[in-house]
Amino acid sequence: MGQQPLRITHQMKGLFITLEGTEGGGKSTQAILLVERLRDWGRKVQMFREPGGTPIGEEIRHTLKHSLANAAMTAETELLLMNASRAQLVREVIRPALARGEVIICDRFYDSTTAYQGYGRQLDLEMVRRVIDVAVGDTRPDLTLLLHVPAEVSAERLRSRQANLPFIRDRIEEADRAFFERVEWGYEAIAAAEPQRVRKIDATGSVEQVQSAVWRVVAPLVATGHGA
Ligand code: Z5A
């Protein structure tokens, strides 16, 4: 079945693209390459990561991932902190930038909350949706690139990256395999529910192959004049 055309959902001039998926899919790698390519095309682009992206958000990120005191964090606290970081990012930078007509690339956004806190931590999906609504209002991505790799590929990429980095404890990465399987199902459900916004990309190939697949989806949007 052919893919449906992308439809721009927000009323502002800019373009809002998010990258999603399980760990090691290459989101950060592809986000950086996409920013470079869009700048080459003359677009004004800003890139952010979640949780984080603002000074307040980066403090929340540390609490969520690395704080020594966070071992007892409940799933509900995790949900609220993710969305506190997001509420700040949306109001402090994303909305003003979109209103100026800029392109925003975000390395994870609210689909991560649905996948990790909703499906992974098994919080009530309706409650998760309501919290996300508070955080983002009508600031929604125009396009979400869901980078998909099988669990073995993800594990291998993270192993080889870890070998080159000092060990830093990451509370979320400590979850068990069943948690990450549920996260994957969550992403499948999101993609099935919103095919117009969410484009699944096979991210098992080389960096260059994935970059080409990403560009095939993004270029038509940019060519039609979205983003200053
Ligand atoms: N989280 C949440 O629970 N709820 C939320 O609402 C939000 C987030 C927003 C953020 O962690 C954590 O927060 C995350 C979800 C949760 N936790 N988990 N688990 P993060 O920001 O530290 O990390 P991440 O978002 O999970 O990304 P990552 O692990 O860094 O993966 P990635 O960005 O997809 O991949 P990468 O860094 O671009 O690449 C990983 C390695 O693979 C690296 O060495 C690359 O050089 C290599 N790579 C990349 N592409 C390729 C290809 N194509 N071939 C070969 N090697 C490649």
mmCIF file of C-alpha atoms and ligand atoms in Angstrom:
data_model
loop_
_atom_site.group_PDB
_atom_site.id
_atom_site.type_symbol
_atom_site.label_atom_id
_atom_site.label_comp_id
_atom_site.label_asym_id
_atom_site.label_seq_id
_atom_site.Cartn_x
_atom_site.Cartn_y
_atom_site.Cartn_z
ATOM 1 C CA MET A 1 0.000 0.000 0.000
ATOM 2 C CA GLY A 2 1.368 3.462 -0.953
ATOM 3 C CA GLN A 3 2.194 5.958 1.779
ATOM 4 C CA GLN A 4 -0.219 8.815 2.353
ATOM 5 C CA PRO A 5 1.055 12.349 1.631
ATOM 6 C CA LEU A 6 2.416 14.293 4.585
ATOM 7 C CA ARG A 7 0.057 16.950 5.853
ATOM 8 C CA ILE A 8 1.327 20.007 7.736
ATOM 9 C CA THR A 9 -0.670 20.155 10.956
ATOM 10 C CA HIS A 10 0.321 23.348 12.760
ATOM 11 C CA GLN A 11 -0.593 26.861 11.766
ATOM 12 C CA MET A 12 2.886 28.411 11.998
ATOM 13 C CA LYS A 13 5.442 28.881 9.254
ATOM 14 C CA GLY A 14 8.259 26.653 10.479
ATOM 15 C CA LEU A 15 8.894 22.956 10.106
ATOM 16 C CA PHE A 16 9.099 20.594 13.064
ATOM 17 C CA ILE A 17 10.764 17.188 12.585
ATOM 18 C CA THR A 18 11.381 14.621 15.315
ATOM 19 C CA LEU A 19 13.513 11.479 15.313
ATOM 20 C CA GLU A 20 12.364 8.496 17.324
ATOM 21 C CA GLY A 21 13.150 4.852 17.963
ATOM 22 C CA THR A 22 14.894 2.531 20.355
ATOM 23 C CA GLU A 23 18.486 3.126 21.423
ATOM 24 C CA GLY A 24 21.297 2.759 18.948
ATOM 25 C CA GLY A 25 19.059 3.309 15.923
ATOM 26 C CA GLY A 26 21.246 6.239 14.891
ATOM 27 C CA LYS A 27 18.884 9.087 15.802
ATOM 28 C CA SER A 28 21.613 11.450 16.997
ATOM 29 C CA THR A 29 23.862 10.600 14.038
ATOM 30 C CA GLN A 30 21.077 11.211 11.536
ATOM 31 C CA ALA A 31 19.791 14.336 13.300
ATOM 32 C CA ILE A 32 23.209 15.982 12.957
ATOM 33 C CA LEU A 33 23.484 15.008 9.278
ATOM 34 C CA LEU A 34 19.978 16.288 8.594
ATOM 35 C CA VAL A 35 20.760 19.628 10.217
ATOM 36 C CA GLU A 36 23.872 19.994 8.028
ATOM 37 C CA ARG A 37 21.936 19.153 4.882
ATOM 38 C CA LEU A 38 19.094 21.550 5.651
ATOM 39 C CA ARG A 39 21.603 24.324 6.376
ATOM 40 C CA ASP A 40 23.253 23.584 3.025
ATOM 41 C CA TRP A 41 19.816 24.176 1.526
ATOM 42 C CA GLY A 42 19.782 27.583 3.183
ATOM 43 C CA ARG A 43 17.336 26.750 5.971
ATOM 44 C CA LYS A 44 17.710 28.158 9.465
ATOM 45 C CA VAL A 45 17.771 25.070 11.668
ATOM 46 C CA GLN A 46 17.978 24.381 15.390
ATOM 47 C CA MET A 47 18.477 20.935 16.899
ATOM 48 C CA PHE A 48 17.526 19.783 20.404
ATOM 49 C CA ARG A 49 17.550 16.563 22.375
ATOM 50 C CA GLU A 50 15.023 15.263 24.865
ATOM 51 C CA PRO A 51 15.024 15.122 27.753
ATOM 52 C CA GLY A 52 17.040 18.353 27.775
ATOM 53 C CA GLY A 53 17.537 21.112 25.244
ATOM 54 C CA THR A 54 17.278 24.016 27.706
ATOM 55 C CA PRO A 55 19.286 24.744 30.874
ATOM 56 C CA ILE A 56 16.317 23.594 32.998
ATOM 57 C CA GLY A 57 15.773 20.580 30.756
ATOM 58 C CA GLU A 58 19.432 19.529 31.020
ATOM 59 C CA GLU A 59 19.186 19.598 34.836
ATOM 60 C CA ILE A 60 16.080 17.417 34.611
ATOM 61 C CA ARG A 61 17.937 15.101 32.206
ATOM 62 C CA HIS A 62 20.692 14.609 34.755
ATOM 63 C CA THR A 63 18.160 13.789 37.462
ATOM 64 C CA LEU A 64 16.364 11.324 35.184
ATOM 65 C CA LYS A 65 19.419 9.513 33.898
ATOM 66 C CA HIS A 66 22.470 9.903 36.084
ATOM 67 C CA SER A 67 21.689 11.359 39.515
ATOM 68 C CA LEU A 68 22.951 9.027 42.246
ATOM 69 C CA ALA A 69 19.713 9.640 44.140
ATOM 70 C CA ASN A 70 17.383 8.511 41.346
ATOM 71 C CA ALA A 71 17.323 4.739 41.865
ATOM 72 C CA ALA A 72 13.973 4.983 43.684
ATOM 73 C CA MET A 73 12.295 7.095 40.998
ATOM 74 C CA THR A 74 8.737 5.974 40.284
ATOM 75 C CA ALA A 75 7.300 5.639 36.788
ATOM 76 C CA GLU A 76 4.904 8.528 37.464
ATOM 77 C CA THR A 77 7.789 10.784 38.528
ATOM 78 C CA GLU A 78 9.650 9.803 35.365
ATOM 79 C CA LEU A 79 6.582 10.676 33.271
ATOM 80 C CA LEU A 80 6.221 14.095 34.872
ATOM 81 C CA LEU A 81 9.930 14.954 34.698
ATOM 82 C CA MET A 82 10.128 14.022 30.998
ATOM 83 C CA ASN A 83 7.196 16.327 30.371
ATOM 84 C CA ALA A 84 8.473 19.113 32.604
ATOM 85 C CA SER A 85 11.609 19.194 30.464
ATOM 86 C CA ARG A 86 9.396 19.159 27.340
ATOM 87 C CA ALA A 87 7.067 21.931 28.549
ATOM 88 C CA GLN A 88 10.113 24.169 29.040
ATOM 89 C CA LEU A 89 11.630 23.288 25.663
ATOM 90 C CA VAL A 90 8.371 23.907 23.797
ATOM 91 C CA ARG A 91 7.769 27.324 25.337
ATOM 92 C CA GLU A 92 11.349 28.575 25.646
ATOM 93 C CA VAL A 93 12.580 27.658 22.181
ATOM 94 C CA ILE A 94 10.433 25.518 19.879
ATOM 95 C CA ARG A 95 7.370 27.769 19.608
ATOM 96 C CA PRO A 96 9.322 31.005 19.115
ATOM 97 C CA ALA A 97 11.557 29.358 16.506
ATOM 98 C CA LEU A 98 8.620 27.885 14.564
ATOM 99 C CA ALA A 99 6.896 31.257 14.666
ATOM 100 C CA ARG A 100 10.015 32.767 13.042
ATOM 101 C CA GLY A 101 9.719 30.112 10.322
ATOM 102 C CA GLU A 102 12.757 28.070 11.376
ATOM 103 C CA VAL A 103 13.238 24.315 11.123
ATOM 104 C CA ILE A 104 13.371 22.409 14.419
ATOM 105 C CA ILE A 105 14.952 18.970 14.588
ATOM 106 C CA CYS A 106 14.309 17.175 17.854
ATOM 107 C CA ASP A 107 16.149 14.000 18.901
ATOM 108 C CA ARG A 108 13.151 12.331 20.635
ATOM 109 C CA PHE A 109 9.882 14.069 21.570
ATOM 110 C CA TYR A 110 6.543 12.937 22.973
ATOM 111 C CA ASP A 111 6.381 9.601 21.122
ATOM 112 C CA SER A 112 9.250 8.562 23.418
ATOM 113 C CA THR A 113 6.985 9.169 26.385
ATOM 114 C CA THR A 114 4.196 7.073 24.877
ATOM 115 C CA ALA A 115 6.658 4.292 24.015
ATOM 116 C CA TYR A 116 8.811 4.292 27.202
ATOM 117 C CA GLN A 117 6.504 5.466 29.988
ATOM 118 C CA GLY A 118 3.245 4.257 28.404
ATOM 119 C CA TYR A 119 4.204 0.918 26.853
ATOM 120 C CA GLY A 120 7.554 0.311 28.593
ATOM 121 C CA ARG A 121 6.624 1.284 32.177
ATOM 122 C CA GLN A 122 2.996 0.294 31.515
ATOM 123 C CA LEU A 123 1.445 3.506 32.784
ATOM 124 C CA ASP A 124 -2.150 4.158 31.774
ATOM 125 C CA LEU A 125 -1.987 5.372 28.157
ATOM 126 C CA GLU A 126 -4.823 7.848 28.571
ATOM 127 C CA MET A 127 -3.074 9.456 31.559
ATOM 128 C CA VAL A 128 0.169 9.603 29.560
ATOM 129 C CA ARG A 129 -1.681 11.303 26.709
ATOM 130 C CA ARG A 130 -3.164 13.907 29.052
ATOM 131 C CA VAL A 131 0.241 14.761 30.545
ATOM 132 C CA ILE A 132 1.736 15.098 27.050
ATOM 133 C CA ASP A 133 -1.135 17.409 26.095
ATOM 134 C CA VAL A 134 -0.267 19.707 29.003
ATOM 135 C CA ALA A 135 3.395 19.764 27.986
ATOM 136 C CA VAL A 136 2.987 20.436 24.259
ATOM 137 C CA GLY A 137 -0.489 21.857 23.639
ATOM 138 C CA ASP A 138 -0.821 22.186 19.889
ATOM 139 C CA THR A 139 2.929 22.170 19.226
ATOM 140 C CA ARG A 140 3.127 18.857 17.346
ATOM 141 C CA PRO A 141 5.704 17.526 14.889
ATOM 142 C CA ASP A 142 4.952 17.821 11.178
ATOM 143 C CA LEU A 143 7.035 14.732 10.540
ATOM 144 C CA THR A 144 8.443 11.988 12.754
ATOM 145 C CA LEU A 145 11.201 9.721 11.465
ATOM 146 C CA LEU A 146 11.027 6.394 13.283
ATOM 147 C CA LEU A 147 14.426 4.758 12.892
ATOM 148 C CA HIS A 148 14.043 1.037 13.276
ATOM 149 C CA VAL A 149 16.809 -1.489 14.001
ATOM 150 C CA PRO A 150 16.453 -5.031 15.368
ATOM 151 C CA ALA A 151 17.422 -5.411 19.047
ATOM 152 C CA GLU A 152 20.683 -7.255 18.169
ATOM 153 C CA VAL A 153 21.859 -4.411 15.918
ATOM 154 C CA SER A 154 21.008 -1.854 18.579
ATOM 155 C CA ALA A 155 22.899 -3.844 21.249
ATOM 156 C CA GLU A 156 25.964 -4.270 19.024
ATOM 157 C CA ARG A 157 26.113 -0.531 18.188
ATOM 158 C CA LEU A 158 25.801 0.433 21.828
ATOM 159 C CA ARG A 159 28.480 -2.120 22.818
ATOM 160 C CA SER A 160 30.972 -0.714 20.342
ATOM 161 C CA ARG A 161 30.176 2.874 21.391
ATOM 162 C CA GLN A 162 30.489 2.006 25.082
ATOM 163 C CA ALA A 163 33.916 0.483 24.486
ATOM 164 C CA ASN A 164 35.168 3.976 23.567
ATOM 165 C CA LEU A 165 33.504 5.854 26.449
ATOM 166 C CA PRO A 166 33.998 5.993 30.216
ATOM 167 C CA PHE A 167 31.210 4.101 32.041
ATOM 168 C CA ILE A 168 28.437 6.436 33.234
ATOM 169 C CA ARG A 169 25.414 4.969 34.975
ATOM 170 C CA ASP A 170 22.165 5.494 33.018
ATOM 171 C CA ARG A 171 19.083 4.501 35.036
ATOM 172 C CA ILE A 172 16.771 4.034 32.038
ATOM 173 C CA GLU A 173 19.215 1.762 30.191
ATOM 174 C CA GLU A 174 19.178 -0.545 33.219
ATOM 175 C CA ALA A 175 15.621 -1.736 32.432
ATOM 176 C CA ASP A 176 15.220 -5.394 31.384
ATOM 177 C CA ARG A 177 14.756 -6.855 27.903
ATOM 178 C CA ALA A 178 10.976 -7.176 28.283
ATOM 179 C CA PHE A 179 10.792 -3.423 28.896
ATOM 180 C CA PHE A 180 12.577 -2.661 25.625
ATOM 181 C CA GLU A 181 10.365 -5.159 23.749
ATOM 182 C CA ARG A 182 7.307 -3.306 25.012
ATOM 183 C CA VAL A 183 8.898 0.001 23.923
ATOM 184 C CA GLU A 184 9.284 -1.450 20.411
ATOM 185 C CA TRP A 185 5.614 -2.490 20.348
ATOM 186 C CA GLY A 186 4.752 1.001 21.497
ATOM 187 C CA TYR A 187 6.542 2.524 18.531
ATOM 188 C CA GLU A 188 4.815 0.077 16.174
ATOM 189 C CA ALA A 189 1.452 1.126 17.608
ATOM 190 C CA ILE A 190 2.281 4.829 17.225
ATOM 191 C CA ALA A 191 3.363 4.345 13.595
ATOM 192 C CA ALA A 192 0.209 2.371 12.828
ATOM 193 C CA ALA A 193 -2.015 4.989 14.459
ATOM 194 C CA GLU A 194 -0.491 8.019 12.696
ATOM 195 C CA PRO A 195 0.830 6.971 9.281
ATOM 196 C CA GLN A 196 0.601 10.510 7.925
ATOM 197 C CA ARG A 197 3.025 11.899 10.488
ATOM 198 C CA VAL A 198 5.227 8.924 11.382
ATOM 199 C CA ARG A 199 7.531 7.469 8.721
ATOM 200 C CA LYS A 200 9.309 4.251 9.617
ATOM 201 C CA ILE A 201 12.833 4.001 8.258
ATOM 202 C CA ASP A 202 14.949 0.847 8.120
ATOM 203 C CA ALA A 203 18.086 1.984 9.968
ATOM 204 C CA THR A 204 20.114 -1.232 9.704
ATOM 205 C CA GLY A 205 22.156 -0.045 6.707
ATOM 206 C CA SER A 206 25.250 2.170 6.673
ATOM 207 C CA VAL A 207 25.079 5.747 7.963
ATOM 208 C CA GLU A 208 25.009 6.936 4.329
ATOM 209 C CA GLN A 209 22.185 4.558 3.348
ATOM 210 C CA VAL A 210 20.050 5.652 6.291
ATOM 211 C CA GLN A 211 20.844 9.301 5.534
ATOM 212 C CA SER A 212 19.560 8.833 1.968
ATOM 213 C CA ALA A 213 16.368 7.199 3.232
ATOM 214 C CA VAL A 214 15.831 10.099 5.654
ATOM 215 C CA TRP A 215 16.397 12.659 2.923
ATOM 216 C CA ARG A 216 13.934 10.946 0.571
ATOM 217 C CA VAL A 217 11.232 11.660 3.146
ATOM 218 C CA VAL A 218 12.346 15.156 4.206
ATOM 219 C CA ALA A 219 13.308 16.710 0.850
ATOM 220 C CA PRO A 220 9.771 16.954 -0.589
ATOM 221 C CA LEU A 221 8.637 18.858 2.502
ATOM 222 C CA VAL A 222 11.513 21.308 2.305
ATOM 223 C CA ALA A 223 11.137 21.689 -1.444
ATOM 224 C CA THR A 224 7.522 22.777 -1.003
ATOM 225 C CA GLY A 225 8.752 25.700 1.063
ATOM 226 C CA HIS A 226 8.186 24.595 4.638
ATOM 227 C CA GLY A 227 10.772 26.097 6.970
ATOM 228 C CA ALA A 228 12.374 29.493 6.346
HETATM 229 N N1 Z5A B 1 13.146 8.784 27.268
HETATM 230 C C1 Z5A B 1 11.970 8.398 27.871
HETATM 231 O O1 Z5A B 1 11.916 7.375 28.550
HETATM 232 N N2 Z5A B 1 10.859 9.173 27.718
HETATM 233 C C2 Z5A B 1 10.874 10.339 27.019
HETATM 234 O O2 Z5A B 1 9.843 11.015 26.922
HETATM 235 C C3 Z5A B 1 12.120 10.728 26.406
HETATM 236 C C4 Z5A B 1 13.219 9.933 26.545
HETATM 237 C C5 Z5A B 1 12.179 12.008 25.620
HETATM 238 C C6 Z5A B 1 17.387 9.298 26.450
HETATM 239 O O3 Z5A B 1 18.616 8.764 26.282
HETATM 240 C C7 Z5A B 1 16.625 8.257 27.254
HETATM 241 O O4 Z5A B 1 15.425 8.813 27.738
HETATM 242 C C8 Z5A B 1 16.252 7.073 26.391
HETATM 243 C C9 Z5A B 1 14.751 7.169 26.231
HETATM 244 C C10 Z5A B 1 14.335 7.954 27.431
HETATM 245 N N3 Z5A B 1 16.598 5.913 27.128
HETATM 246 N N4 Z5A B 1 16.804 4.789 26.822
HETATM 247 N N5 Z5A B 1 17.086 3.707 26.946
HETATM 248 P P1 Z5A B 1 19.762 9.355 25.355
HETATM 249 O O5 Z5A B 1 19.337 10.674 24.821
HETATM 250 O O6 Z5A B 1 21.024 9.294 26.132
HETATM 251 O O7 Z5A B 1 19.948 8.222 24.307
HETATM 252 P P2 Z5A B 1 19.012 7.687 23.183
HETATM 253 O O8 Z5A B 1 18.032 8.715 22.784
HETATM 254 O O9 Z5A B 1 18.463 6.372 23.616
HETATM 255 O O10 Z5A B 1 19.966 7.571 21.978
HETATM 256 P P3 Z5A B 1 21.278 6.721 21.749
HETATM 257 O O11 Z5A B 1 21.429 5.548 22.642
HETATM 258 O O12 Z5A B 1 22.415 7.681 21.764
HETATM 259 O O13 Z5A B 1 21.026 6.177 20.320
HETATM 260 P P4 Z5A B 1 20.837 6.920 18.921
HETATM 261 O O14 Z5A B 1 20.860 8.398 19.069
HETATM 262 O O15 Z5A B 1 19.669 6.318 18.258
HETATM 263 O O16 Z5A B 1 22.114 6.459 18.114
HETATM 264 P P5 Z5A B 1 23.480 7.213 17.803
HETATM 265 O O17 Z5A B 1 24.033 7.824 19.071
HETATM 266 O O18 Z5A B 1 23.351 8.045 16.613
HETATM 267 O O19 Z5A B 1 24.342 5.942 17.413
HETATM 268 C C11 Z5A B 1 24.678 4.930 18.350
HETATM 269 C C12 Z5A B 1 26.031 4.298 17.923
HETATM 270 O O20 Z5A B 1 25.839 3.629 16.676
HETATM 271 C C13 Z5A B 1 27.141 5.324 17.699
HETATM 272 O O21 Z5A B 1 28.353 4.744 18.098
HETATM 273 C C14 Z5A B 1 27.099 5.567 16.192
HETATM 274 O O22 Z5A B 1 28.343 5.954 15.689
HETATM 275 C C15 Z5A B 1 26.690 4.196 15.669
HETATM 276 N N6 Z5A B 1 25.866 4.268 14.466
HETATM 277 C C16 Z5A B 1 24.888 5.165 14.154
HETATM 278 N N7 Z5A B 1 24.350 4.888 12.960
HETATM 279 C C17 Z5A B 1 24.984 3.779 12.498
HETATM 280 C C18 Z5A B 1 24.867 3.001 11.297
HETATM 281 N N8 Z5A B 1 23.953 3.295 10.351
HETATM 282 N N9 Z5A B 1 25.667 1.930 11.172
HETATM 283 C C19 Z5A B 1 26.568 1.613 12.129
HETATM 284 N N10 Z5A B 1 26.756 2.307 13.280
HETATM 285 C C20 Z5A B 1 25.957 3.386 13.459
#
